[in-house]
Amino acid sequence: MEHIKGIQAALEKEGLDAILFTDPISCRYATGFFFTDGAVLVSREKSWLLTDSRYTEAAGQQVKESEVLAFGIGRPLYGLLKELCAAIPGKLGAEEERMSHAAWGKLESELGRELTPAGKLLTELRAVKDAEEVENMIAAQRIAERALEDVLNILRPGLTEKEVAAELTYRMLRYGGEENSFDPIVVTGAKSSMPHGVPGDVVIRSGDFVTLDFGTKKGGYCSDMTRTVAVGHATEEMEKVYDTVLRAQLAGIAAAKAGVEGCVIDSAARKVIEDAGYGAYFGHSFGHSLGLEIHEAPGAAPTSRVVLPEGLAVSAEPGIYLPGRFGVRIEDVIILRADGCENITKAPKELLVL
Ligand code: ZN
Ligand code: ZN
């Protein structure tokens, strides 16, 4: 989907006359079209998508709000950009966080003008998801849940973490996912105490926790979910830790709404874990926002004083990790609203013993 009008309104607010995007994700957000080489230029009145012959035909069909221009042999990208920019006097913004220092300097010298750092313009716009973006995230989430349902039916002692990760990936693709939103995390037994452990040849045994953290994309938008399940049986302590994580997650979700600072949501969840005596074992933030990318800004971190906007899609993923023993994480994605939040993750989260 195209977001040119929102970008133009933001240009006016920020006192910029135009903004130049070179990052493929930024270009996609602006035009709804994914291409890896080129740029998008948005002025207050008009916008252009510049790409090469590999993409121009498809771009011409899909992109409505921007003029599609081709660069190539004899017509270099920078030359074309320089021509367009010459007709736009005033302040030209670019995304300083999405290019190297060298690339920034090259762009300035090729265009023969100074660029204004304007990275926060798109970060702020992208944080607020419109109905169509939320729809894509929900569609991706439903696919991931369908894959999980299948995998829980076949998950048993003897399978390796890698095999389970492969089954998740295959099924998400099979059910219409475009690609993984990140490499699935499947960790079992003592390895489940590593929040971002990499699936290996470790075999699932009876009495283990298995943590599955995975997601797919729809329309370019990411899903993200984590479930931790017990295989065979769970000890009393495993049950206690699981229950604590779940209560922490519910407390964070209950505190989540637009207009609060990220740290308020984090601390609501963290308090439950601290009160249960596991405060030292919850080492990461309650949640990160997501959309076209799996990690966006702002998030719900202990230090986040950013007031969270309505429409922010943010994960709710507390965890307790007991080194060398086991870990539990439960993750949903919620959309912040004025009076609370909408949980777009529907998979059950009571402790499941397979
Ligand atoms: Zn996740
Ligand atoms: Zn996450």
Coordinates of C-alpha atoms in Angstrom, one line a residue, residues 2 31 33 35 37 39-41 46-71 75 80 84:
E2 CA 1.1 3.5 -0.7
T31 CA 5.2 3.3 -2.7
F33 CA 6.5 -1.6 -4.2
F35 CA 12.7 -3.3 -5.2
D37 CA 18.0 -0.8 -6.4
A39 CA 15.3 5.5 -4.8
V40 CA 12.0 7.3 -4.0
L41 CA 11.9 11.0 -3.9
K46 CA 4.8 15.0 -6.2
S47 CA 6.7 11.8 -5.9
W48 CA 8.9 9.7 -8.1
L49 CA 10.1 6.1 -8.0
L50 CA 13.4 5.5 -9.7
T51 CA 14.5 2.0 -10.5
D52 CA 16.1 0.0 -13.3
S53 CA 14.6 -2.1 -16.1
R54 CA 14.2 -5.2 -13.9
Y55 CA 11.4 -3.5 -12.0
T56 CA 9.9 -0.7 -14.1
E57 CA 7.2 -2.7 -15.8
A58 CA 5.8 -4.2 -12.5
A59 CA 6.2 -0.8 -10.8
G60 CA 4.3 0.9 -13.5
Q61 CA 1.4 -1.5 -13.0
Q62 CA 1.3 -1.4 -9.2
V63 CA 2.3 2.1 -8.2
K64 CA -0.4 4.8 -8.5
E65 CA 0.8 7.7 -6.5
S66 CA 4.4 8.1 -7.8
E67 CA 5.8 8.6 -11.3
V68 CA 8.0 5.7 -12.2
L69 CA 11.3 6.6 -13.9
A70 CA 13.9 4.2 -15.2
F71 CA 17.6 4.6 -14.8
R75 CA 21.0 7.5 -17.7
L80 CA 18.4 11.6 -12.7
L84 CA 14.7 16.1 -10.1

